Amino acid sequence: MSINALADKVRAGGRLTDAEALDMYLSAPTHLLGLLANEVRQKRHPDRTVTYIIDRNVNYTNVCVARCSFCAFYRPVGSPDGYVLGFDEIVRKIDETIELGGGQLLLQGGHNPDLPLEWYEDLFREVKSRYPTFRLHALSPPEVLHISRLAQMSVPDVVRRLVAAGLDSIPGGGAEILVDRVRTLLHCYTKASADEWIGVMRHAHRAGLRTTATMMFGTVETPAERIEHMSRLRALQDETSGFTAFIAWSYQPEHTELQGVEATAVEYLRTIATARLFLDNFPSLQASWVTQGGKVGQLSLTYGANDMGSVMIEENVVRAAGAAYCMDEIEIVRNIEDAGFEAKRRNMHYEVLGGPIFRERQVPRMLELAVARADGDTAVPAELVNYPARSRAERKRRARSQVYRTMSPDLAVADHKPWWKGARGEWFVVAQVVLIGLVFLGPRTLAGGPAWPFPFPHASMVVGAALVAAGGVLLGAGFVRLGSDLTALPYPKDGAELVETGAFGLVRHPIYSGLLVAGFGWWALFVQGWLTLAYVAVLFVVLDMKARREERWLVEKFPAYAAYQLRVRRFIPFVY
Ligand code: SF4
């Protein structure tokens, strides 16, 4: 069908197929897309109202085991920059939000294994007992899934308990692109596959919650995959009618592992216009001024958006990736009204609450967004001791559970990581060096006598020379064949880390193992230490056996790891 025929179909109220939406997205002139999207918006919202909400984005923790490659916000478990907000800090943020006219928190955070279901329940109850009418728009589908894995409880049960504790609705975060190929590349498949994300939302809608839906675009997906993403949302909306709004934002690449470039304003506007045409069962479409800035956000209102999102008050995630726009209520309203619309305050269900609050009473100006915590504040909330989710016993219990391992490989890897592969892994290497030194010196040397006697000096020289040569070959092979790929492992990050850090990493890495073999060769050549060689050989065999067992488990959990493993094995088969 031609673009004009598709435009006629839209104007007649017809539903675009995936292929037709893709045609429009790729080929329709930008002004036509905008014109059509504006017409569709006007049909749905004829009163020229543009809504916004006053709420606060609170990221309760930045510790995350998911470690998506597009995320600049998270900190790994054990990081000194990791934080968990205390209940008192969150309560204080609520007080500030209420002062600015807000009535809701958007509460999201990392997948922190220290926070079990009970922590969320206690927090929600605490908030609701203090502020009964205050709304909690909290926990994106991957967070719900993470909590269910941690608790080893089904998603519907977790949703039921969270709702009983005070959850009011679920934000649509963590959807990124609902295509598993893309999710695998972004290392967010294990936090929630496309089906799992949809599944959590289905359960939430069935439990009576209304939710939003999001799309983060501009990473590694194709235009067809963006349409596929919308198509999955549209299908679920046909089934449940539980989505209140669709929000698209562009990937922010700064400080992320993935890097790349940000989508342009035109790409953003084309995307939301296409969404307005394609998502014919979504009542609202939000403008993302947080990633696009106020001016493009304002322009979005003529490309299908009927909502300016949130005043936000606080933001940490997008800011970590380089975008730092700020608009308080006065500025949001100015942008809406200047574009020829009427600004109305709303709640999370997109019900209009009234006009701008600053016209009703004095509210403080907000010239920059707050942050979760001041830099350098490393306080650990006192109540965390009540939640022993990360205790040794709990970790062991979880690690023993096959169900849990299969469901949450990221979390399982975090739990499973033995001490010598964590930060203390380097101490293991130091301990090895000391041990080798002791064996080499021998008790007699330490006692003031000569070094160990070596019965076959010539033979050990031959062995030493052979090891030096082997080390040289390994090094050469490593450099020539791997080249710059050697450490460039986009995923799986946990798996790669297991290989590249700690003692196993040093022993099994092509370059390091070359250095190691060559080093011990020199040692044997000059010092002729049979005991040293014997120690190294035993160490190699033992570590290799353990590493192989580890790898079998990793390959099972991370199919992508197998590719890395094979790549390494290609050049160094005699060590691996
Ligand atoms: S996007 Fe969310 S789940 Fe992914 S690493 Fe960042 S905080 Fe964790």
XYZ file of C-alpha atoms and ligand atoms in Angstrom:
584
model
C 0.000 0.000 0.000
C 1.263 3.477 -0.803
C 1.958 5.982 1.973
C -1.048 8.046 0.900
C -3.293 4.990 1.054
C -1.954 4.216 4.532
C -2.630 7.775 5.582
C -6.215 7.406 4.335
C -6.547 4.168 6.271
C -5.416 5.904 9.468
C -7.779 8.815 8.880
C -10.652 6.356 8.399
C -9.837 4.796 11.777
C -8.288 1.617 10.339
C -5.725 -0.364 12.281
C -2.197 -0.512 10.840
C -0.542 -3.906 10.541
C 3.067 -4.318 11.656
C 4.284 -4.116 8.056
C 2.202 -1.025 7.342
C 3.433 0.700 10.487
C 6.999 -0.067 9.451
C 6.337 1.402 6.004
C 4.992 4.559 7.558
C 7.870 4.753 10.025
C 10.521 4.342 7.353
C 8.995 6.141 4.401
C 6.339 8.672 5.343
C 7.521 12.301 5.299
C 8.043 13.570 8.850
C 5.464 16.332 8.497
C 2.843 13.802 7.312
C 3.558 11.524 10.274
C 3.168 14.479 12.607
C -0.018 15.640 10.901
C -1.622 12.213 11.144
C -0.500 11.675 14.731
C -1.912 15.061 15.671
C -5.239 14.208 14.017
C -5.435 10.891 15.880
C -4.566 12.647 19.151
C -7.253 15.291 18.571
C -9.857 12.616 17.957
C -8.988 10.968 21.267
C -8.484 14.166 23.242
C -10.642 16.790 21.521
C -10.524 19.239 24.422
C -6.889 20.265 23.746
C -5.899 19.364 27.271
C -2.315 18.359 27.951
C -1.754 16.707 31.291
C 1.249 16.359 33.580
C 1.851 14.939 37.029
C 3.790 16.255 39.999
C 5.727 13.341 41.401
C 9.218 12.323 42.327
C 11.466 9.674 40.774
C 13.110 7.959 43.688
C 15.707 5.294 42.990
C 15.808 3.395 46.244
C 19.032 1.556 45.390
C 21.648 1.601 42.641
C 23.027 -1.848 43.452
C 22.097 -4.203 40.658
C 22.956 -7.724 39.599
C 21.378 -7.298 36.151
C 24.076 -4.964 34.870
C 22.534 -3.972 31.544
C 25.111 -2.679 29.093
C 23.131 0.502 28.358
C 22.895 1.516 32.005
C 25.194 4.072 33.596
C 23.298 4.097 36.864
C 23.908 0.740 38.478
C 26.749 -0.286 40.765
C 27.710 -3.936 41.221
C 27.146 -5.745 44.486
C 29.874 -4.726 46.939
C 30.723 -1.454 45.170
C 31.681 1.379 47.542
C 29.363 3.657 45.514
C 26.381 1.376 46.029
C 23.565 2.699 48.198
C 20.211 1.727 49.627
C 17.967 4.546 50.818
C 16.652 4.266 54.339
C 12.939 4.460 55.091
C 13.537 7.799 56.822
C 15.246 9.218 53.698
C 12.334 8.112 51.526
C 9.843 9.615 53.960
C 11.749 12.903 53.841
C 11.564 12.850 50.038
C 7.829 12.321 50.261
C 7.491 15.351 52.534
C 9.360 17.473 49.985
C 7.180 16.089 47.179
C 3.986 16.971 49.031
C 5.320 20.481 49.636
C 5.720 20.894 45.869
C 2.156 19.731 45.273
C 2.968 16.114 44.434
C 0.959 13.095 45.453
C 2.985 10.169 44.165
C 6.399 8.527 44.133
C 7.775 6.753 41.117
C 9.891 4.244 42.963
C 12.366 2.179 40.986
C 15.825 0.808 41.597
C 18.440 -1.801 40.852
C 18.047 -5.530 41.390
C 19.597 -5.574 44.793
C 19.977 -9.047 46.352
C 20.040 -7.455 49.809
C 16.418 -6.405 49.564
C 13.879 -9.183 49.929
C 10.129 -8.919 49.411
C 9.619 -8.039 53.083
C 11.732 -4.882 52.688
C 9.389 -3.585 49.981
C 6.323 -4.559 51.974
C 7.604 -2.820 55.085
C 8.491 0.290 53.102
C 5.089 0.457 51.407
C 3.294 -0.056 54.718
C 5.394 2.639 56.361
C 4.535 5.108 53.580
C 0.844 4.253 53.596
C 0.561 4.457 57.357
C 1.989 7.978 57.300
C 0.360 9.203 54.084
C -2.754 7.100 53.352
C -3.673 8.926 50.134
C -0.156 9.173 48.761
C 0.297 6.919 45.687
C 3.083 4.445 45.023
C 3.829 3.930 41.349
C 6.542 1.411 41.978
C 8.683 -1.471 40.769
C 9.006 -2.106 37.051
C 8.311 -5.661 35.775
C 11.985 -6.770 35.948
C 12.106 -5.627 39.587
C 8.950 -7.575 40.365
C 10.510 -10.577 38.670
C 13.735 -10.116 40.615
C 11.815 -10.000 43.893
C 9.866 -13.103 42.932
C 13.102 -14.942 42.136
C 14.674 -13.839 45.376
C 11.610 -14.939 47.326
C 11.153 -18.027 45.138
C 7.538 -17.113 44.844
C 5.310 -16.773 41.798
C 4.809 -13.353 40.190
C 1.037 -13.251 40.907
C 1.731 -13.982 44.581
C 4.376 -11.259 44.752
C 2.061 -8.757 43.051
C -0.735 -9.707 45.442
C 1.484 -9.153 48.477
C 2.846 -5.869 47.169
C -0.663 -4.602 46.441
C -1.741 -5.618 49.948
C 1.193 -3.617 51.319
C 0.273 -0.491 49.349
C 1.432 -0.736 45.726
C -0.875 1.370 43.546
C 0.484 0.874 40.049
C 3.477 -0.399 38.135
C 5.688 1.749 35.905
C 6.554 0.325 32.507
C 10.332 0.491 32.949
C 12.730 -2.251 31.938
C 10.915 -2.955 28.683
C 13.746 -1.511 26.572
C 12.837 -3.353 23.346
C 10.637 -6.406 23.801
C 12.574 -8.581 21.380
C 14.833 -11.234 22.841
C 17.565 -10.795 20.234
C 17.952 -7.194 21.326
C 17.624 -8.031 24.999
C 20.403 -10.596 24.741
C 22.701 -8.085 23.087
C 21.944 -5.498 25.756
C 22.518 -8.036 28.506
C 19.027 -7.536 29.806
C 17.537 -10.820 28.629
C 18.162 -12.535 31.936
C 16.641 -9.753 34.007
C 13.435 -10.303 32.042
C 12.836 -11.790 28.630
C 10.202 -10.155 26.439
C 7.668 -12.812 27.471
C 8.482 -12.353 31.141
C 8.043 -8.583 30.957
C 4.702 -9.016 29.223
C 3.797 -11.749 31.729
C 4.354 -9.494 34.764
C 2.229 -6.770 33.195
C -0.506 -9.286 32.384
C -0.563 -10.442 36.024
C -0.564 -6.834 37.254
C -3.495 -5.922 34.995
C -5.379 -9.023 36.122
C -4.741 -7.984 39.721
C -6.507 -4.722 38.934
C -3.438 -2.479 38.597
C -3.084 0.044 35.805
C 0.416 0.383 34.399
C 2.358 2.341 31.837
C 4.399 0.916 28.959
C 7.760 2.216 27.813
C 10.223 1.783 25.000
C 13.890 2.727 25.137
C 15.099 2.931 21.567
C 18.315 3.788 19.760
C 20.659 1.009 20.902
C 21.077 -2.063 18.719
C 17.538 -2.665 17.527
C 16.249 -2.325 13.986
C 13.203 -0.211 13.067
C 11.267 -3.454 12.533
C 12.080 -4.468 16.106
C 10.718 -1.166 17.408
C 7.460 -1.949 15.639
C 7.546 -5.509 16.998
C 7.905 -4.027 20.487
C 4.848 -1.839 19.985
C 2.990 -4.748 18.478
C 3.485 -6.828 21.628
C 2.217 -3.960 23.757
C -0.795 -3.460 21.522
C -1.657 -7.152 21.722
C -1.541 -7.125 25.532
C -3.587 -3.950 25.626
C -6.216 -5.631 23.432
C -6.295 -8.419 25.992
C -6.296 -6.457 29.282
C -6.787 -2.718 28.609
C -4.455 -2.208 31.566
C -2.008 0.284 30.072
C -2.664 3.939 30.731
C 0.050 5.394 28.528
C 2.976 4.717 26.246
C 6.277 6.471 26.876
C 9.185 6.283 24.433
C 12.583 7.637 25.298
C 15.833 7.628 23.457
C 18.882 5.787 24.742
C 21.415 8.038 26.493
C 24.893 6.666 25.787
C 27.225 8.644 28.049
C 29.146 6.642 30.671
C 27.558 3.390 29.526
C 29.405 0.265 28.545
C 27.468 0.076 25.291
C 28.371 3.601 24.170
C 27.009 4.723 20.776
C 25.126 7.851 19.782
C 21.823 9.311 20.805
C 18.809 9.376 18.467
C 18.160 12.755 16.886
C 15.082 14.864 17.606
C 13.567 13.938 14.232
C 14.011 10.227 14.936
C 12.348 10.720 18.296
C 9.428 12.642 16.817
C 8.949 10.078 14.040
C 8.961 7.323 16.648
C 6.299 8.830 18.871
C 4.168 9.818 15.890
C 4.300 6.247 14.587
C 3.443 4.996 18.081
C 0.378 7.241 18.137
C -0.771 5.781 14.809
C 0.022 2.171 15.641
C -0.987 1.999 19.327
C -4.609 2.791 18.617
C -5.730 1.258 21.919
C -3.475 3.361 24.161
C -5.300 6.354 25.584
C -2.255 8.476 26.352
C 1.160 9.138 24.902
C 3.792 10.870 26.987
C 6.418 13.353 25.790
C 9.861 12.535 27.141
C 11.285 15.961 27.950
C 13.712 14.250 30.355
C 15.734 12.806 27.490
C 14.769 15.290 24.769
C 14.690 18.561 26.651
C 11.764 20.945 27.039
C 11.734 22.207 23.457
C 11.487 18.803 21.759
C 9.098 17.765 24.528
C 6.911 20.708 23.580
C 7.125 19.804 19.893
C 6.023 16.260 20.777
C 2.610 17.691 21.594
C 2.029 18.151 17.865
C 3.410 14.698 17.080
C 0.806 12.752 19.006
C 1.703 13.281 22.676
C -1.051 14.461 25.011
C 0.926 14.333 28.259
C 4.088 16.118 29.384
C 5.040 13.456 31.905
C 6.193 14.364 35.318
C 7.699 17.326 37.120
C 9.963 14.622 38.447
C 11.681 16.586 41.275
C 14.462 14.000 41.377
C 16.157 11.957 38.681
C 19.240 9.759 38.801
C 19.137 7.200 35.996
C 19.041 9.356 32.875
C 21.327 11.919 34.473
C 23.957 9.204 35.029
C 23.912 8.672 31.258
C 24.459 12.328 30.465
C 21.020 13.981 30.178
C 20.275 16.594 32.821
C 17.181 18.560 31.851
C 15.068 20.096 34.555
C 11.585 21.638 34.366
C 9.517 22.563 37.366
C 5.753 22.904 37.195
C 5.904 26.547 36.082
C 8.189 25.651 33.183
C 6.139 22.617 32.133
C 2.961 24.646 32.131
C 4.658 27.454 30.171
C 5.721 24.937 27.500
C 2.244 23.408 27.294
C 0.401 26.703 27.101
C 2.830 28.237 24.677
C 2.105 25.333 22.317
C -1.584 26.256 22.399
C -2.866 23.667 24.893
C -4.490 23.804 28.288
C -2.321 22.429 31.095
C -3.977 20.153 33.649
C -2.580 18.288 36.607
C -3.360 14.572 36.697
C -2.851 11.481 38.830
C -1.259 8.136 37.861
C -4.528 7.005 36.262
C -4.493 10.045 34.008
C -7.528 11.487 35.780
C -7.476 15.294 35.809
C -7.002 16.752 39.291
C -7.167 20.427 38.407
C -5.151 23.319 37.063
C -1.538 24.120 37.926
C -0.944 24.029 41.665
C 1.286 27.121 41.600
C -1.765 29.152 40.584
C -3.598 27.938 43.677
C -0.876 28.420 46.236
C 2.740 29.374 46.687
C 5.141 26.542 45.851
C 8.935 26.769 45.913
C 10.695 27.032 42.536
C 12.730 23.981 41.599
C 15.647 24.995 39.438
C 17.481 21.708 39.425
C 16.520 18.097 39.959
C 17.411 16.542 43.286
C 19.580 13.431 43.502
C 19.067 10.223 45.439
C 21.870 11.056 47.824
C 24.570 13.656 48.194
C 27.975 12.610 46.858
C 30.039 10.816 49.444
C 27.061 9.874 51.626
C 27.648 6.202 52.330
C 25.237 5.772 55.222
C 23.766 2.294 55.556
C 20.146 2.355 56.720
C 19.730 0.898 60.194
C 16.707 -1.204 59.244
C 18.712 -3.224 56.680
C 19.926 -5.554 59.425
C 16.354 -6.823 59.654
C 16.592 -8.311 56.162
C 19.230 -11.034 56.041
C 18.676 -11.742 52.339
C 22.360 -11.532 51.653
C 23.491 -13.581 54.614
C 25.778 -16.518 53.971
C 23.051 -18.983 54.903
C 20.510 -17.371 52.617
C 22.928 -17.279 49.703
C 23.714 -20.943 50.185
C 20.059 -21.799 50.329
C 19.392 -19.950 47.091
C 22.453 -21.315 45.338
C 21.284 -24.850 46.094
C 17.963 -24.246 44.416
C 17.996 -25.347 40.802
C 14.760 -23.500 40.134
C 16.259 -20.282 41.329
C 19.453 -20.769 39.337
C 17.530 -21.363 36.158
C 15.255 -18.422 36.744
C 17.874 -15.910 37.716
C 21.332 -16.599 36.361
C 22.480 -13.056 37.109
C 21.563 -13.350 40.713
C 22.861 -16.892 40.848
C 26.229 -15.759 39.530
C 26.375 -12.995 42.127
C 25.577 -15.485 44.858
C 27.690 -18.198 43.402
C 30.864 -16.194 42.951
C 33.412 -17.738 45.319
C 35.631 -15.485 47.364
C 38.691 -15.929 45.190
C 36.862 -14.457 42.202
C 35.654 -11.346 43.919
C 37.663 -8.372 45.066
C 39.720 -10.675 47.256
C 40.774 -12.755 44.243
C 43.935 -10.738 43.894
C 44.914 -11.789 47.407
C 44.673 -15.349 46.243
C 47.260 -14.579 43.572
C 49.455 -12.881 46.157
C 49.120 -15.946 48.382
C 50.202 -18.135 45.479
C 53.275 -16.033 44.865
C 54.213 -16.204 48.530
C 53.707 -19.968 48.548
C 55.796 -20.398 45.422
C 58.458 -18.249 47.030
C 58.439 -20.357 50.186
C 58.668 -23.593 48.222
C 61.449 -22.125 46.118
C 63.443 -20.898 49.054
C 62.770 -23.932 51.156
C 63.000 -24.190 54.898
C 66.736 -24.687 54.749
C 67.253 -21.418 52.934
C 65.084 -19.630 55.438
C 67.156 -21.201 58.170
C 70.328 -19.771 56.646
C 71.468 -22.808 54.615
C 71.742 -23.206 50.803
C 68.681 -23.599 48.538
C 67.132 -26.997 47.832
C 69.421 -29.466 46.120
C 68.374 -30.274 42.530
C 69.426 -33.704 41.366
C 69.046 -33.135 37.592
C 70.191 -29.600 36.788
C 70.550 -30.200 33.060
C 67.127 -31.777 32.726
C 65.515 -28.899 34.585
C 67.261 -26.449 32.291
C 65.766 -28.250 29.300
C 62.315 -28.156 30.910
C 62.781 -24.511 31.769
C 63.838 -23.614 28.248
C 60.888 -25.544 26.807
C 58.516 -23.668 29.113
C 59.986 -20.346 28.121
C 59.507 -21.209 24.463
C 55.935 -22.423 25.092
C 55.184 -19.224 26.963
C 56.500 -17.187 24.059
C 54.302 -19.093 21.605
C 51.248 -18.609 23.798
C 51.920 -14.933 24.108
C 52.451 -14.547 20.379
C 49.327 -16.549 19.588
C 47.321 -14.529 22.055
C 48.406 -11.206 20.649
C 48.189 -12.140 16.989
C 44.904 -14.065 17.004
C 42.938 -12.235 19.656
C 44.319 -8.778 19.089
C 42.040 -6.066 20.366
C 39.240 -8.607 20.953
C 41.069 -9.935 23.934
C 39.217 -7.994 26.548
C 36.372 -6.643 24.442
C 33.620 -8.852 25.759
C 30.266 -7.169 25.606
C 28.578 -10.055 27.424
C 28.057 -12.038 29.458
C 29.710 -9.653 31.815
C 29.586 -11.827 34.862
C 30.950 -14.756 32.907
C 33.696 -12.657 31.393
C 34.579 -11.320 34.767
C 34.941 -14.799 36.115
C 37.438 -15.504 33.396
C 39.320 -12.275 33.540
C 39.688 -11.493 37.213
C 41.087 -13.395 40.103
C 43.430 -16.337 40.016
C 41.548 -18.366 37.407
C 41.492 -15.374 35.153
C 45.214 -14.952 35.368
C 45.931 -18.628 34.892
C 43.454 -19.205 32.082
C 43.723 -15.998 30.135
C 45.829 -16.602 27.005
C 48.145 -13.683 27.589
C 48.512 -14.216 31.298
C 48.902 -17.946 31.032
C 51.654 -17.296 28.499
C 53.340 -14.946 30.907
C 52.915 -17.412 33.712
C 54.394 -20.328 31.817
C 57.243 -18.220 30.507
C 57.856 -16.788 33.968
C 58.052 -20.159 35.641
C 60.200 -21.364 32.791
C 62.734 -18.678 33.528
C 62.510 -19.524 37.150
C 63.214 -23.170 36.491
C 65.937 -22.300 34.009
C 67.907 -20.179 36.418
C 66.951 -21.614 39.741
C 66.262 -25.210 38.742
C 63.517 -25.565 41.319
C 61.870 -28.959 40.828
C 59.616 -28.330 43.763
C 58.545 -25.069 42.209
C 57.686 -26.817 38.979
C 55.817 -29.554 40.802
C 53.839 -26.971 42.760
C 52.948 -25.046 39.625
C 51.911 -28.203 37.814
C 49.619 -29.301 40.634
C 48.231 -25.810 40.937
C 47.530 -25.718 37.236
C 45.739 -29.045 37.232
C 43.648 -28.269 40.305
C 42.678 -24.810 39.125
C 41.980 -26.089 35.663
C 39.653 -28.783 36.976
C 37.780 -26.276 39.070
C 37.608 -23.775 36.241
C 36.253 -26.364 33.837
C 33.494 -27.251 36.280
C 32.721 -23.570 36.641
C 32.615 -23.096 32.917
C 30.264 -26.005 32.348
C 27.843 -24.297 34.683
C 28.326 -20.927 33.029
C 27.844 -22.283 29.528
C 24.617 -23.853 30.670
C 23.391 -20.561 32.090
C 24.840 -18.158 29.547
C 24.791 -19.577 26.026
C 26.765 -16.543 24.878
C 29.595 -17.553 27.156
C 30.162 -20.658 25.057
C 31.080 -18.504 22.077
C 33.685 -16.680 24.097
C 35.057 -19.903 25.457
C 35.354 -21.423 21.991
C 37.045 -18.324 20.679
C 39.704 -18.612 23.335
C 40.088 -22.331 22.863
C 40.812 -21.888 19.200
C 44.245 -20.502 19.829
C 45.285 -22.137 22.958
C 43.913 -25.657 22.819
C 46.782 -27.259 24.692
C 46.160 -25.225 27.821
C 42.357 -25.298 27.730
S 18.758 -0.676 33.768
Fe 17.944 -1.307 35.771
S 18.192 -3.512 35.749
Fe 19.547 -2.741 34.151
S 21.535 -2.434 35.176
Fe 20.443 -0.477 35.280
S 19.462 -0.553 37.261
Fe 19.996 -2.661 36.780
